[in-house]
PDB file of C-alpha atoms in Angstrom:
ATOM      1  CA  MET A   1       7.126 -39.675  -9.360  1.00 48.00           C
ATOM      2  CA  ARG A   2       5.617 -36.798  -7.410  1.00 64.00           C
ATOM      3  CA  ALA A   3       7.443 -35.053  -4.575  1.00 64.00           C
ATOM      4  CA  ASP A   4       5.728 -32.967  -1.908  1.00 76.00           C
ATOM      5  CA  PHE A   5       8.687 -30.607  -1.793  1.00 79.00           C
ATOM      6  CA  THR A   6      11.115 -29.947  -4.613  1.00 82.00           C
ATOM      7  CA  GLY A   7      13.874 -27.515  -5.360  1.00 83.00           C
ATOM      8  CA  ALA A   8      11.321 -25.438  -7.235  1.00 82.00           C
ATOM      9  CA  HIS A   9       9.401 -24.947  -3.999  1.00 86.00           C
ATOM     10  CA  LEU A  10      12.426 -23.081  -2.633  1.00 92.00           C
ATOM     11  CA  LEU A  11      11.212 -20.217  -4.810  1.00 91.00           C
ATOM     12  CA  HIS A  12       8.172 -19.883  -2.532  1.00 91.00           C
ATOM     13  CA  LEU A  13      10.296 -20.225   0.583  1.00 94.00           C
ATOM     14  CA  ALA A  14      12.700 -17.545  -0.644  1.00 96.00           C
ATOM     15  CA  ALA A  15       9.865 -15.081  -1.235  1.00 95.00           C
ATOM     16  CA  ALA A  16       8.350 -15.755   2.195  1.00 96.00           C
ATOM     17  CA  GLY A  17      11.721 -15.563   3.956  1.00 97.00           C
ATOM     18  CA  CYS A  18      12.533 -12.259   2.305  1.00 97.00           C
ATOM     19  CA  VAL A  19       9.190 -10.763   3.339  1.00 97.00           C
ATOM     20  CA  LEU A  20       9.643 -12.057   6.892  1.00 98.00           C
ATOM     21  CA  ASN A  21      13.096 -10.513   7.194  1.00 98.00           C
ATOM     22  CA  ASP A  22      11.997  -7.208   5.708  1.00 98.00           C
ATOM     23  CA  LEU A  23       8.997  -6.927   8.036  1.00 98.00           C
ATOM     24  CA  TYR A  24      11.369  -6.864  10.997  1.00 98.00           C
ATOM     25  CA  ARG A  25      13.774  -4.519   9.199  1.00 97.00           C
ATOM     26  CA  GLU A  26      11.105  -1.996   8.190  1.00 98.00           C
ATOM     27  CA  ALA A  27       9.125  -2.111  11.455  1.00 98.00           C
ATOM     28  CA  GLY A  28      11.802  -0.269  13.465  1.00 96.00           C
ATOM     29  CA  PRO A  29      11.900   2.923  11.406  1.00 95.00           C
ATOM     30  CA  LEU A  30       8.083   3.016  11.491  1.00 94.00           C
ATOM     31  CA  GLY A  31       8.124   2.723  15.298  1.00 96.00           C
ATOM     32  CA  ILE A  32       6.393  -0.667  15.265  1.00 98.00           C
ATOM     33  CA  THR A  33       7.386  -3.413  17.687  1.00 98.00           C
ATOM     34  CA  LEU A  34       6.769  -6.900  16.346  1.00 98.00           C
ATOM     35  CA  ASP A  35       6.294  -9.690  18.867  1.00 98.00           C
ATOM     36  CA  GLY A  36       5.942 -12.264  16.114  1.00 98.00           C
ATOM     37  CA  VAL A  37       5.373 -12.670  12.400  1.00 98.00           C
ATOM     38  CA  ARG A  38       4.034 -15.480  10.224  1.00 98.00           C
ATOM     39  CA  VAL A  39       4.452 -15.368   6.467  1.00 97.00           C
ATOM     40  CA  THR A  40       2.809 -18.084   4.406  1.00 95.00           C
ATOM     41  CA  ALA A  41       3.529 -18.500   0.698  1.00 93.00           C
ATOM     42  CA  ARG A  42       1.847 -20.774  -1.776  1.00 91.00           C
ATOM     43  CA  GLY A  43       1.892 -21.278  -5.490  1.00 90.00           C
ATOM     44  CA  GLY A  44       2.118 -23.909  -8.125  1.00 88.00           C
ATOM     45  CA  PHE A  45       3.947 -25.037 -11.197  1.00 88.00           C
ATOM     46  CA  ASP A  46       2.685 -26.095 -14.571  1.00 89.00           C
ATOM     47  CA  GLU A  47       3.704 -29.357 -16.247  1.00 89.00           C
ATOM     48  CA  GLY A  48       6.907 -27.732 -17.509  1.00 86.00           C
ATOM     49  CA  TRP A  49       7.772 -26.498 -13.979  1.00 84.00           C
ATOM     50  CA  ALA A  50       7.073 -22.868 -14.850  1.00 83.00           C
ATOM     51  CA  SER A  51       5.735 -21.021 -11.829  1.00 86.00           C
ATOM     52  CA  THR A  52       2.038 -20.265 -11.918  1.00 90.00           C
ATOM     53  CA  GLY A  53       2.652 -17.466  -9.425  1.00 92.00           C
ATOM     54  CA  ILE A  54       3.220 -16.962  -5.720  1.00 95.00           C
ATOM     55  CA  VAL A  55       0.692 -15.647  -3.228  1.00 96.00           C
ATOM     56  CA  TYR A  56       1.822 -14.768   0.268  1.00 96.00           C
ATOM     57  CA  SER A  57      -0.009 -13.711   3.396  1.00 97.00           C
ATOM     58  CA  VAL A  58       1.235 -12.014   6.542  1.00 98.00           C
ATOM     59  CA  GLU A  59       0.091 -12.319  10.151  1.00 98.00           C
ATOM     60  CA  LEU A  60       1.571  -9.864  12.641  1.00 98.00           C
ATOM     61  CA  ASP A  61       1.649 -10.152  16.413  1.00 98.00           C
ATOM     62  CA  THR A  62       1.897  -6.517  17.469  1.00 98.00           C
ATOM     63  CA  ALA A  63       0.172  -3.816  19.454  1.00 98.00           C
ATOM     64  CA  ALA A  64       0.339  -1.530  16.404  1.00 98.00           C
ATOM     65  CA  SER A  65      -2.938  -0.262  15.003  1.00 98.00           C
ATOM     66  CA  ALA A  66      -4.503  -1.834  11.934  1.00 97.00           C
ATOM     67  CA  GLN A  67      -3.462   1.238   9.924  1.00 97.00           C
ATOM     68  CA  GLU A  68       0.144   0.960  11.104  1.00 98.00           C
ATOM     69  CA  GLN A  69       0.198  -2.733  10.288  1.00 98.00           C
ATOM     70  CA  GLN A  70      -1.206  -2.067   6.822  1.00 97.00           C
ATOM     71  CA  ALA A  71       1.419   0.621   6.200  1.00 97.00           C
ATOM     72  CA  LEU A  72       4.182  -1.790   7.236  1.00 98.00           C
ATOM     73  CA  VAL A  73       2.922  -4.616   5.028  1.00 98.00           C
ATOM     74  CA  GLU A  74       2.508  -2.273   2.058  1.00 97.00           C
ATOM     75  CA  ARG A  75       6.016  -0.870   2.575  1.00 97.00           C
ATOM     76  CA  VAL A  76       7.529  -4.337   2.688  1.00 98.00           C
ATOM     77  CA  ASP A  77       5.587  -5.396  -0.401  1.00 97.00           C
ATOM     78  CA  GLU A  78       7.286  -2.501  -2.220  1.00 96.00           C
ATOM     79  CA  VAL A  79      10.853  -3.087  -0.998  1.00 97.00           C
ATOM     80  CA  ALA A  80      11.229  -6.863  -0.488  1.00 97.00           C
ATOM     81  CA  GLU A  81      13.983  -7.795  -2.916  1.00 96.00           C
ATOM     82  CA  ILE A  82      13.014 -11.323  -3.915  1.00 94.00           C
ATOM     83  CA  PRO A  83       9.342 -10.588  -4.616  1.00 95.00           C
ATOM     84  CA  ARG A  84      10.433  -7.483  -6.569  1.00 94.00           C
ATOM     85  CA  ALA A  85      12.890  -9.498  -8.650  1.00 93.00           C
ATOM     86  CA  LEU A  86      10.314 -12.205  -9.347  1.00 92.00           C
ATOM     87  CA  ARG A  87       7.691  -9.684 -10.397  1.00 92.00           C
ATOM     88  CA  VAL A  88       9.934  -8.285 -13.105  1.00 92.00           C
ATOM     89  CA  GLY A  89      11.314 -11.628 -14.175  1.00 86.00           C
ATOM     90  CA  THR A  90      14.904 -12.597 -14.596  1.00 82.00           C
ATOM     91  CA  ARG A  91      17.078 -14.508 -16.966  1.00 82.00           C
ATOM     92  CA  VAL A  92      18.896 -17.559 -15.637  1.00 82.00           C
ATOM     93  CA  GLU A  93      21.913 -18.804 -17.576  1.00 88.00           C
ATOM     94  CA  ARG A  94      24.416 -21.599 -17.311  1.00 91.00           C
ATOM     95  CA  ARG A  95      27.999 -20.763 -18.269  1.00 92.00           C
TER      96      ARG A  95
END
């Protein structure tokens, strides 16, 4: 049976939610006002439910220049905790 949304898809949602939150957090110190943000994440899973990767995109509603927006997105890509953790990998154990 195939499901359109599974618990594994929460991995994508977590990455997108983290980026969204961090965009607002990091915008202030850079002097950027955000009127809105859209983060979209997509990815897949192989037959064994291993992630085939996550790709996210960001749309900003702001009066900031393209250079300022790029600096913000790059900063968030460096500091967003969940994407950082996923990039390095992690062990998951049951005890």
